[in-house]
XYZ file of C-alpha atoms in Angstrom:
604
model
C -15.164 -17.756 20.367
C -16.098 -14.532 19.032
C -13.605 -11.534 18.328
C -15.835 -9.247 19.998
C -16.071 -12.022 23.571
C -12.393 -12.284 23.400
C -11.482 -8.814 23.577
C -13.687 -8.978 26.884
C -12.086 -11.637 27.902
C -8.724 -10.481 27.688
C -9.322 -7.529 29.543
C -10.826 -9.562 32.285
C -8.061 -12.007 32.671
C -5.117 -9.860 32.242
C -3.640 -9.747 35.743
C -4.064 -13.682 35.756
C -2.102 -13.952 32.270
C 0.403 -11.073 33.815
C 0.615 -13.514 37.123
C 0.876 -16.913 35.419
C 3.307 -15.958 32.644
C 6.075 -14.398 35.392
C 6.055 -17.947 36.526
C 6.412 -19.942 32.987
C 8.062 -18.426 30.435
C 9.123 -19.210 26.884
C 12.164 -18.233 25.574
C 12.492 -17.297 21.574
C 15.641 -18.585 20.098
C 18.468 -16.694 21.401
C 22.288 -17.568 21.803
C 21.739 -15.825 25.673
C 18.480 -17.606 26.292
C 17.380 -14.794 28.540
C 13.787 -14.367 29.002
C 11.396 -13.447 25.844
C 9.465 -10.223 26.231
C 5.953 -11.230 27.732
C 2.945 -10.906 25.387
C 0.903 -7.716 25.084
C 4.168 -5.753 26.752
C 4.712 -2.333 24.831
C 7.477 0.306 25.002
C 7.392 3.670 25.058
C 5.843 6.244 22.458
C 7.787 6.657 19.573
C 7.202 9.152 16.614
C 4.113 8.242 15.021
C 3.550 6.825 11.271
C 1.554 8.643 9.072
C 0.799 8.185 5.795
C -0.452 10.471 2.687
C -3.984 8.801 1.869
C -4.033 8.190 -2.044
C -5.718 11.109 -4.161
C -7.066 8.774 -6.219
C -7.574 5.011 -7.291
C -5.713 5.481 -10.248
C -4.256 7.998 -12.741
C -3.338 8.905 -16.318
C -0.103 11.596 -17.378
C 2.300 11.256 -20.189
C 3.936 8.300 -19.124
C 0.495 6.086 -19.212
C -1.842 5.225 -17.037
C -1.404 3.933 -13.061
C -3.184 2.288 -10.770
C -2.788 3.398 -7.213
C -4.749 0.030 -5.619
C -2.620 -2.712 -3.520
C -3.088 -6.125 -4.726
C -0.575 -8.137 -3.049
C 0.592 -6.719 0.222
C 3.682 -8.115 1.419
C 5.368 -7.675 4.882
C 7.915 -5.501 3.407
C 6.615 -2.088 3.035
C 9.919 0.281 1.889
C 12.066 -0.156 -0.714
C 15.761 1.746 -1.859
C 15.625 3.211 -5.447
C 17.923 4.694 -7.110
C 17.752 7.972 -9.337
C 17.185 7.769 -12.780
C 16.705 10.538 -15.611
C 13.319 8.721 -16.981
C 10.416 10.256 -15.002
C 8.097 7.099 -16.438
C 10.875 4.555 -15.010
C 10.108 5.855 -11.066
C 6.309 6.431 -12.250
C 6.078 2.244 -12.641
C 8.759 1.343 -10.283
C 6.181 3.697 -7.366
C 3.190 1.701 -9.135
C 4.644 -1.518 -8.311
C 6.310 -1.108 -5.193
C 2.736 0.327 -3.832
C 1.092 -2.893 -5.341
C 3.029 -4.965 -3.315
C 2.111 -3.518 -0.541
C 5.117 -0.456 -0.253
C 4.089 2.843 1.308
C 7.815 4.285 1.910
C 10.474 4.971 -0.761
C 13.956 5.701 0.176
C 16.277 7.638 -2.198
C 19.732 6.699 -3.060
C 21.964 10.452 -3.593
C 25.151 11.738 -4.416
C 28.564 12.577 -2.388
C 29.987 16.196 -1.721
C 33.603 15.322 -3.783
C 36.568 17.601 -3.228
C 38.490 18.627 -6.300
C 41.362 20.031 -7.659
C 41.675 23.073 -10.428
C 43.647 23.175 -13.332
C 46.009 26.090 -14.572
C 42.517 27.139 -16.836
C 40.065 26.891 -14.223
C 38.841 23.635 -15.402
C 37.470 21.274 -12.647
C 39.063 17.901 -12.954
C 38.302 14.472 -12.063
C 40.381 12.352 -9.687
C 42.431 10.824 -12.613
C 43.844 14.403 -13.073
C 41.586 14.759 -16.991
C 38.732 17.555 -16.819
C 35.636 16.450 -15.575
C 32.779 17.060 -18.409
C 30.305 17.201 -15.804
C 31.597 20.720 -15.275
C 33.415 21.618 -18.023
C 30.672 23.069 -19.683
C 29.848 25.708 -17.152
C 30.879 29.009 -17.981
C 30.001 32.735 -17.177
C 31.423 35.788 -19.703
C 33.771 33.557 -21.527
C 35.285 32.158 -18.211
C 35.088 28.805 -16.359
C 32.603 29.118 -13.320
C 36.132 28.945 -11.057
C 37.765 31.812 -12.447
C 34.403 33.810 -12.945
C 33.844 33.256 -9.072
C 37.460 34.429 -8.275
C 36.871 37.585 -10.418
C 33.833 38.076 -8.720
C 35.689 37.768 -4.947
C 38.518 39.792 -6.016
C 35.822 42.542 -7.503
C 34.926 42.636 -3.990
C 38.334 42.698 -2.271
C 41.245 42.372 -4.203
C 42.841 39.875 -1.774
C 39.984 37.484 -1.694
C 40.645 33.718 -2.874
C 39.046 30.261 -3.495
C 40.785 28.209 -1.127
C 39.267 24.621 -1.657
C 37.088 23.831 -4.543
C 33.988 21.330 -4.434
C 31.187 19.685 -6.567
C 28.199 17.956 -6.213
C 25.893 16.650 -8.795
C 22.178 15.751 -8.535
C 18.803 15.568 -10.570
C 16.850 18.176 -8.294
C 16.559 21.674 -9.029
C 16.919 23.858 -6.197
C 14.975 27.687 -5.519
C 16.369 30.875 -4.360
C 16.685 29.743 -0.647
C 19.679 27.626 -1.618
C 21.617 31.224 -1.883
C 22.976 32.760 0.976
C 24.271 35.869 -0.757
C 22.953 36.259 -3.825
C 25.628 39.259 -5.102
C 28.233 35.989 -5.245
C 25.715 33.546 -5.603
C 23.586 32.314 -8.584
C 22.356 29.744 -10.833
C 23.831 29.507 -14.170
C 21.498 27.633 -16.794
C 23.501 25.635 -19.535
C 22.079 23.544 -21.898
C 20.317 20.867 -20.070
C 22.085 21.432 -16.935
C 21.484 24.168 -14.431
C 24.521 24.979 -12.416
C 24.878 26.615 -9.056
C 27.549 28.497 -7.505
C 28.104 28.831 -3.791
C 30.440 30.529 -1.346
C 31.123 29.602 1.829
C 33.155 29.852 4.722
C 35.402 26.797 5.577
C 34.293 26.308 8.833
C 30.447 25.649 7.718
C 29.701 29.102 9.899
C 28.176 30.597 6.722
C 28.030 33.930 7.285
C 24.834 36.300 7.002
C 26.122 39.394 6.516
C 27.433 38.823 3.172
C 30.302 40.824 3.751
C 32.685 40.311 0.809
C 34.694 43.295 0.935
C 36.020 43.224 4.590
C 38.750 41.232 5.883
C 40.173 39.739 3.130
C 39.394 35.595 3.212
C 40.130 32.468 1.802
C 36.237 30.840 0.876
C 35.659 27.302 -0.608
C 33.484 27.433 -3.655
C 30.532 24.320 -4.149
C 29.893 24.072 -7.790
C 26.623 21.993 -8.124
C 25.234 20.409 -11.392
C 21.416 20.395 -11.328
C 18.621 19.501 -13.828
C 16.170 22.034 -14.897
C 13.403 19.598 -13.592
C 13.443 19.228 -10.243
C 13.080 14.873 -9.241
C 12.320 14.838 -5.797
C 9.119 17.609 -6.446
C 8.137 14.626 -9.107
C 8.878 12.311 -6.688
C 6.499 13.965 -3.984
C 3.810 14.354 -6.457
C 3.695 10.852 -7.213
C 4.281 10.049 -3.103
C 0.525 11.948 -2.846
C -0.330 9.938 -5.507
C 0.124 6.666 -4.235
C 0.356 7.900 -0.818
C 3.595 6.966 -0.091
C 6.417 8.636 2.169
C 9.677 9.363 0.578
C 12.921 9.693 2.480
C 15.688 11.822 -0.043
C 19.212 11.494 0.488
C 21.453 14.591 2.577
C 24.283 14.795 1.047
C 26.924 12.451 1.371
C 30.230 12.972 3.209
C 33.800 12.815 1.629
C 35.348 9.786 2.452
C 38.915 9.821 4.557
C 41.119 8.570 1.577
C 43.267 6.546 4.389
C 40.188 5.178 5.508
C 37.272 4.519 3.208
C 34.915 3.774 5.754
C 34.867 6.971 7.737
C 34.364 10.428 7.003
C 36.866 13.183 6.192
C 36.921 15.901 9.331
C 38.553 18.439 6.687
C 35.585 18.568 4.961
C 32.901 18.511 7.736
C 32.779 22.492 7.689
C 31.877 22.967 4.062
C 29.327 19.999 3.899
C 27.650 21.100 6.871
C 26.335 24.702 4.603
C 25.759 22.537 1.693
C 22.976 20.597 3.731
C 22.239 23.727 5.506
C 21.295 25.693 2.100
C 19.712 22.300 0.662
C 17.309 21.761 3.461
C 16.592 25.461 3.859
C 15.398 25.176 0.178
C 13.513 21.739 1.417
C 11.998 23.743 3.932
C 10.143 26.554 2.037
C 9.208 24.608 -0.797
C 8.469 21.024 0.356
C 7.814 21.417 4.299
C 3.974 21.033 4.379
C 4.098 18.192 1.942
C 2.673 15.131 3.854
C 4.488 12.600 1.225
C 8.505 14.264 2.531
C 8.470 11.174 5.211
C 11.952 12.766 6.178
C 15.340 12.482 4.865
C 17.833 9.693 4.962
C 21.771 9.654 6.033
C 23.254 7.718 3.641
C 26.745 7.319 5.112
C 26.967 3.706 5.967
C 28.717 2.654 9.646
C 29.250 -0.537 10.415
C 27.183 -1.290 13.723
C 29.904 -1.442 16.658
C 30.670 -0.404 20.092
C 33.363 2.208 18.530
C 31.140 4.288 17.229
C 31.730 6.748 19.871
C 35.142 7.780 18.206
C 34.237 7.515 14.552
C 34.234 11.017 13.116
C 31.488 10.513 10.743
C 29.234 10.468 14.088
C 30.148 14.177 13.881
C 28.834 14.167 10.561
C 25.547 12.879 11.742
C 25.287 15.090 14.745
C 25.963 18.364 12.069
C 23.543 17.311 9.430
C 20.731 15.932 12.261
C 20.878 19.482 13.642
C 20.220 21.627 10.759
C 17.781 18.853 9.945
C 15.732 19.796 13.385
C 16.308 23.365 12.417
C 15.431 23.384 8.998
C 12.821 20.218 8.173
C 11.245 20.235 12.345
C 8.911 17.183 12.863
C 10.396 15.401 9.952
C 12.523 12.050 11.106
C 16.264 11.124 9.609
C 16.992 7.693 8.585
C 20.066 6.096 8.812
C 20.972 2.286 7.628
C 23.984 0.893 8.702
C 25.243 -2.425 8.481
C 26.256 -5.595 10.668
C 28.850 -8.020 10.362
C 28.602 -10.731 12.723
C 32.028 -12.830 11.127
C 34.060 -14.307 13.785
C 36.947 -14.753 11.318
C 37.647 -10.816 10.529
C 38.782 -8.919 13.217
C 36.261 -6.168 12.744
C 32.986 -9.063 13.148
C 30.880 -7.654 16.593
C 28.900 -9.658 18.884
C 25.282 -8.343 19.631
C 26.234 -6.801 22.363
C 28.553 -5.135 20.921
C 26.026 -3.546 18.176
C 24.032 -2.619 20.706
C 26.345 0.334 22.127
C 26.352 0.985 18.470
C 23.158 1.485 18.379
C 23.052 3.907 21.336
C 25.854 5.761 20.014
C 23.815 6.461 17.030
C 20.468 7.422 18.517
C 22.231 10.146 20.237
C 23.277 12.107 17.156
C 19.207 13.170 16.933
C 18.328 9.945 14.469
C 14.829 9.469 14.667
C 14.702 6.115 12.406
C 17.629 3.386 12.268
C 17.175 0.244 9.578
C 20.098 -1.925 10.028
C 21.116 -3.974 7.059
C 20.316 -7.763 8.410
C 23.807 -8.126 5.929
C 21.937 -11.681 5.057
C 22.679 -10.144 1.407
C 26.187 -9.650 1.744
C 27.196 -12.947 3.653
C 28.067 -10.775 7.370
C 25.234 -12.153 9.260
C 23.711 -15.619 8.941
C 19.929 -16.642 9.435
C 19.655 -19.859 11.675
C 17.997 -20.410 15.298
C 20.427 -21.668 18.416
C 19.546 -25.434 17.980
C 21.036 -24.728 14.353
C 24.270 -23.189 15.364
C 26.018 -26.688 15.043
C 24.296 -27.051 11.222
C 26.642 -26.106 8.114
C 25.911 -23.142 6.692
C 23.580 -21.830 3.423
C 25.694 -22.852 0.625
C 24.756 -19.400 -0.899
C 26.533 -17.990 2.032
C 30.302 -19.912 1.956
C 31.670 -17.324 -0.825
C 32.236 -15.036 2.069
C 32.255 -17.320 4.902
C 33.431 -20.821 3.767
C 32.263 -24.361 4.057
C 31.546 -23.793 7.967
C 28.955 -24.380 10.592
C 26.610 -21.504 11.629
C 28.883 -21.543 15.061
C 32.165 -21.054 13.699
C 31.376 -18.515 11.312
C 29.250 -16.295 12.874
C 29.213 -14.712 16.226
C 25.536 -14.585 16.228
C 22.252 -14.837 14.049
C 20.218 -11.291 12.795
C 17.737 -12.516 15.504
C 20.342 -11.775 18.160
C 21.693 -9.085 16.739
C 17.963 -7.108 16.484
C 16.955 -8.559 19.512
C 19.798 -6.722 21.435
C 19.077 -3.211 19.518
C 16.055 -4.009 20.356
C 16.634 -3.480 24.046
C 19.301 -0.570 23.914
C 16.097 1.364 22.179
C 13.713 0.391 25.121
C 16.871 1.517 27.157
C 16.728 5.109 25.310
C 13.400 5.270 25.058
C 12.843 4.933 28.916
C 15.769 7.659 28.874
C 13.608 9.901 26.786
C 14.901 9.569 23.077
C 12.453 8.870 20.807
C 13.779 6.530 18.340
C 12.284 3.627 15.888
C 14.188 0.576 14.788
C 13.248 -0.855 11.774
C 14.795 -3.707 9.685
C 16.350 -3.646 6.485
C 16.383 -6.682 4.814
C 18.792 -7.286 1.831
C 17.123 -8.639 -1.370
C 20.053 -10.262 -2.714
C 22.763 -13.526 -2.604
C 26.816 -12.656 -1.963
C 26.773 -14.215 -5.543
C 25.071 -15.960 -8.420
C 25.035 -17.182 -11.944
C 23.444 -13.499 -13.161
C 24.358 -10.519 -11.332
C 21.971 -8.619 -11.003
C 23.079 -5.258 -10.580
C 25.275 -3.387 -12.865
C 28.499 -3.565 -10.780
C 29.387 -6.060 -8.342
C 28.654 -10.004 -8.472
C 25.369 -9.847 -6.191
C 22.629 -12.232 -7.621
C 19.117 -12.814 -7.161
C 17.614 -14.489 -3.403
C 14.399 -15.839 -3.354
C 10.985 -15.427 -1.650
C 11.613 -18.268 0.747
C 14.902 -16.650 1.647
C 13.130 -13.280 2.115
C 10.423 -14.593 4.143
C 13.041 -16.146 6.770
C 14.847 -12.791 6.604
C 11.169 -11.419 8.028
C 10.482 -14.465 10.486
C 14.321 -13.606 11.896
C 13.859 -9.787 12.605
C 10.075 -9.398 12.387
C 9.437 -9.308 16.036
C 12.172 -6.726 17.207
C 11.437 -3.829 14.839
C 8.480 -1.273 13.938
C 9.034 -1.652 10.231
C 10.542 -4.083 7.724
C 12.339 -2.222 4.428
C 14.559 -3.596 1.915
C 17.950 -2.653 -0.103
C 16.307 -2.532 -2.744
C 13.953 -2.088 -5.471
C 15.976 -1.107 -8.340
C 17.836 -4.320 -9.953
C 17.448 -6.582 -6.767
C 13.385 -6.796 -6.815
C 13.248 -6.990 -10.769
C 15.987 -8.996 -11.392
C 16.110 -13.049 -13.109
C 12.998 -14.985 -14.009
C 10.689 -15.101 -12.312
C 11.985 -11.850 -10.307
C 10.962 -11.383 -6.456
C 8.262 -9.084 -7.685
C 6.277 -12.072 -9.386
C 7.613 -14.434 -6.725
C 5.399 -11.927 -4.000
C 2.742 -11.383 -6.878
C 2.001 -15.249 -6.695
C 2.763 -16.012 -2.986
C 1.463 -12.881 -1.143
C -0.654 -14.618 0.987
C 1.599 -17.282 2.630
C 1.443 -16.805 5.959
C 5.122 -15.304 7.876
C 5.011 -16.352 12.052
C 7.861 -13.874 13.613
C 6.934 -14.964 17.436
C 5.486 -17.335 19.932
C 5.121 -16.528 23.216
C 3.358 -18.905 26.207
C 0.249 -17.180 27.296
C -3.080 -18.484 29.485
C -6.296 -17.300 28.684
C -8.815 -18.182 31.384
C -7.801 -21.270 33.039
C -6.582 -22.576 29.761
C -2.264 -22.962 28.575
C -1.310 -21.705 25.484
C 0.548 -19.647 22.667
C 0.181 -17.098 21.140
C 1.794 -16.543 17.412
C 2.070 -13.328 16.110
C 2.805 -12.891 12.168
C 1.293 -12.154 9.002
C -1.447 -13.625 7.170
C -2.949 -15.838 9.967
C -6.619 -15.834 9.297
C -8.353 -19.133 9.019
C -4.527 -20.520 10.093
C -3.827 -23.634 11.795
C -1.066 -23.702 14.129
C 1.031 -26.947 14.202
C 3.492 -27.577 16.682
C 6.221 -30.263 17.003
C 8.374 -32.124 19.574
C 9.693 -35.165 20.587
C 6.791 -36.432 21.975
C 3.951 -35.498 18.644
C 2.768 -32.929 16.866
C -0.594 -31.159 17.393
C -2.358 -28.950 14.926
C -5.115 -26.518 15.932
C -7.332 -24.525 13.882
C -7.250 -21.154 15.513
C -11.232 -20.584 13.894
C -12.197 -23.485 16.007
C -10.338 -23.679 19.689
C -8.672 -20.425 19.794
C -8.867 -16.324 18.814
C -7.224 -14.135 15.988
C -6.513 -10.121 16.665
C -5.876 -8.882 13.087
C -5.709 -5.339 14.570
C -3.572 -6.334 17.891
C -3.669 -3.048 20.397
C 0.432 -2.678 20.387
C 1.248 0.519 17.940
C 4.538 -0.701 17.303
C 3.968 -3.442 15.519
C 4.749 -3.597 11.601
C 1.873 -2.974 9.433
C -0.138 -6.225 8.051
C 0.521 -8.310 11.593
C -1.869 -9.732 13.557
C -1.902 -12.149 16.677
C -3.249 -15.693 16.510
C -3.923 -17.659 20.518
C -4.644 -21.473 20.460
C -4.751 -23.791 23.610
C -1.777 -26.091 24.542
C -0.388 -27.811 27.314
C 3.122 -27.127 27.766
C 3.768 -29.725 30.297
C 3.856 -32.189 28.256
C 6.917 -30.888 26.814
C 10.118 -31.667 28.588
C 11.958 -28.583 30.137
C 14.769 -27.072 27.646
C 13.465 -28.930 24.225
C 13.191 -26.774 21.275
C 9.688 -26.998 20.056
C 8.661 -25.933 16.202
C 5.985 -23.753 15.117
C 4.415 -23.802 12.291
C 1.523 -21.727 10.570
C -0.456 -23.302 7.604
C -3.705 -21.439 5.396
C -6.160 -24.154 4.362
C -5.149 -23.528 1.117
C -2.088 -26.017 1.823
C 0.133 -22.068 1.829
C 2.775 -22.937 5.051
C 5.143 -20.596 6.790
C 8.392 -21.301 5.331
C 10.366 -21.100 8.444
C 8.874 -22.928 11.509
C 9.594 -20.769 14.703
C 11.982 -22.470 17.095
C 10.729 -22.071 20.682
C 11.509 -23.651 24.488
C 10.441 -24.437 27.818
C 12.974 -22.645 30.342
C 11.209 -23.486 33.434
């Protein structure tokens, strides 16, 4: 049948699909089995994904010479990286990120880090010794504390520095970081550029400038810089390879009681260091279509007590002065599952789900939960598997253990029921997209592959079930990350996608009629010239979608990741038993199989 007859066709027919599938219904693996979304159903608008077009097909600057082309386009399309002082390093790591098919790069930052003065004015570290990152700044013979201070009490001799912080990064920041330029400047040493800001405690940040009033207490931000600013390299090579890049705000201090959540203390004097970082964003980089938007980088675990975590008034500050400073452009946020029954902090879905909402209304436009496949939290198995021991790769952190007793759910549960809370936000009004972020590691493994930690290298198979798990549920599919994880052991998942591209992924199957005919339709990547296979008790039947049935690689949902297409080939359900789990499979004749069969049932 041709594409151009089916699209016809399926406008034609659509009240009788709409009719017949409200009365038969499959239901994808769930642990609720409550009813699959039908096919061709869409949600509401969300914001919309554009992308720089490339300026050219390939380039040549000091570091060599790159080609901007894709030759192996995976269905991961955003990748983590980390900073690095070696403009060539992010010039190849961009190169081959885009060849596998990458279009968004997310940047890994630095924290906001309260700290203590010596006797001298020296900053120190938290081990009590001076910090060298700072020790070198100095203005008339005096550290950059005590030149401040002489500089307050110029103003009004009863003026003080009441708290003292630091933040480090590559960038280099213009004049619109400086609120009052009298008190505040940047201070170039050596291969460092320092810069000195004073703020009120409460994050209110003052206007007038007014030093010599009312006689305060301010808290002085000493930030080490670079003299060549990364993320403006970074954006140039975004327009390059027209990608998006996502920098970090700055990070939060961390409650020293409690690791995991933010420091309220601190809120006030992080909220003007974003403020004076994005203001600087927004006169310099605003108009630049490769700033995608910025990313959060506090982590959260997903759970239904969000609502009282403090660091959600972290996100609401920073989200603000995002919408004030940086309009139009999204934030990201990534936080993390754990799905353990055996730790009292594991969630259900459900649970995650009022997470989730929480969340969405600080102002977050984009939120990529970790699938925490990587770190061990979450496990990836269908309900008929529950009962199955788990991935031996996964029983460092849970154990020799079935699926069941480990974990309270699988990441399709878990996405599935964000998945709703977002259709539940959107119909609310929030606009909101929920991507997936799937971890490119093992718990463990002979080589670690990053330079802290024990995390070792996964595989493509692995990867591709991490896709098949979450793939349906989400608008994107990302991955923590490039640096180490993607480069790591022999042969690294860069060459493992390099070679095996092209294997087809199936995320869904749904029971749809066309005409007078029963069905299903698969939706995945890489399904031309597929044949669908699927088994049950009673046989298996393989049909060649080219020959019986109808591909859509450009289906007419706008939410769906890029690269996915739909696939419809005739079968008769009824010959499968009510409540058996059925197996679909998706093969390429070039003997190229999906690596993870879908697991699908009859319900009624």
């Amino acid at each position: 049948m041709g594409f151009l007859n089916v699209r016809w066709l399926f406008l034609v027919v659509g009240a009788v699909v709409a009719a017949v599938v409200a009365a038969v219904m499959i239901v994808l693996p769930d642990s609720s089995d409550e009813p699959a979304k039908e096919a061709g159903s869409k949600a509401a608008p969300t914001p919309s994904r554009t992308f720089p077009t490339p300026r050219v097909s390939e380039f040549t600057d000091p570091c060599g010479t790159f080609d901007t082309g894709e030759a192996a386009p995976y269905a991961v399309t955003g990748y983590w990286i980390t900073p690095t002082s070696n403009p060539c390093t992010w010039r190849k790591q961009l190169q081959e990120i885009h060849r596998v098919g990458g279009d968004t790069i997310i940047r890994i930052g630095w924290g906001l880090q309260y700290r203590t003065v010596s006797d001298d004015g020296e900053v120190l570290a938290k081990d009590g010794t001076v910090d060298p990152l700072y020790e070198a700044c100095e203005e008339d013979g005096l550290t950059c504390h005590d030149a401040a201070m002489r500089d307050l009490k110029e103003a009004n001799p009863k003026n003080r520095i009441g708290r003292m912080y630091v933040y480090r990064t590559d960038e280099s920041f213009g004049p619109d970081v400086f609120r009052c330029p009298e008190m505040e400047h940047a201070i170039p040493i050596g291969k460092r550029i320092y810069y000195r800001l004073l703020t009120q405690p409460d994050g209110s940040d003052d206007a007038t400038c007014d030093f010599t009033g009312k006689p305060d207490s301010y808290d002085m931000i000493l930030i080490a810089g670079s003299p060549n600013d990364s993320l403006g390299e970074l954006l140039d090579l975004g327009d390059q390879f027209g990608m998006r890049v996502f920098p970090a705000l700055p990070l939060a201090p961390r409650d020293s009681r409690t690791p995991t959540k933010a420091e309220p203390r601190h809120l006030g004097t992080l909220t003007t260091l974003t403020r004076r970082i994005l203001q600087d964003y927004g006169v310099r980089f605003a108009d630049r279509p490769s700033l995608g938007g910025v990313y959060q980088p506090f982590e959260v675990q997903m759970s239904e007590t969000l609502a009282d975590n403090p660091t959600l008034d972290v996100y609401s500050d920073q989200h603000t002065i995002v919408e004030q400073e940086l309009p139009g452009k999204p934030i990201l946020i990534s936080p993390y599952l754990d799905a353990r029954k055996r730790v009292a902090f594991g969630r259900t879905p459900r649970q995650v789900a009022e997470g989730f909402k929480a969340l969405v209304k600080t102002g977050v436009g984009i939120i990529a939960p970790q699938d925490s496949r990587g770190t061990g939290k979450v496990g990836l198995f269908w309900p008929d598997e529950r009962d199955q021991e788990v991935d031996e790769r996964l029983r460092p952190v849970v154990g020799e253990a079935t699926y069941d007793t480990a974990y309270h759910g699988s990441t399709r549960d878990y996405y599935r029921e964000m998945a709703a809370a977002r259709q539940e936000l959107l119909d609310a009004g929030y606009q909101v997209q929920l991507w997936a972020n799937v971890e490119a590691f093992e718990p463990s493994g002979d080589r670690p592959c990053a330079p802290t930690g024990t995390r070792g290298k996964t595989d493509k198979k692995r990867l591709d079930q991490a896709v098949t798990m979450a793939g349906r549920y989400v608008q994107k599919i990302v991955s923590y990350m490039w640096s180490d994880f993607m480069t790591c052991g022999e042969p690294s998942l860069e060459t493992e996608i390099l070679r095996d591209w092209q294997r087809p992924i199936a995320v869904d199957a749904i029971r749809t009629p066309r005409d007078v005919q029963d069905g299903v339709e698969v939706r995945g990547y890489n399904l031309k010239d597929s044949t669908v296979t699927l088994q049950w008790s009673g046989g298996t039947k393989e049909l060649v979608v080219a020959s019986v049935g109808w591909l859509d690689e450009n289906p007419i949902e706008g939410e769906l990741p890029e690269g996915m297409a739909t696939a419809w080939v005739p079968f008769d359900w009824s010959q499968v038993q009510t409540g058996e789990w059925v197996r679909i499979s998706v093969r390429l004749p070039s003997g190229q199989e999906s690596t993870e069969p879908l697991h699908v049932r009859i319900l009624t």
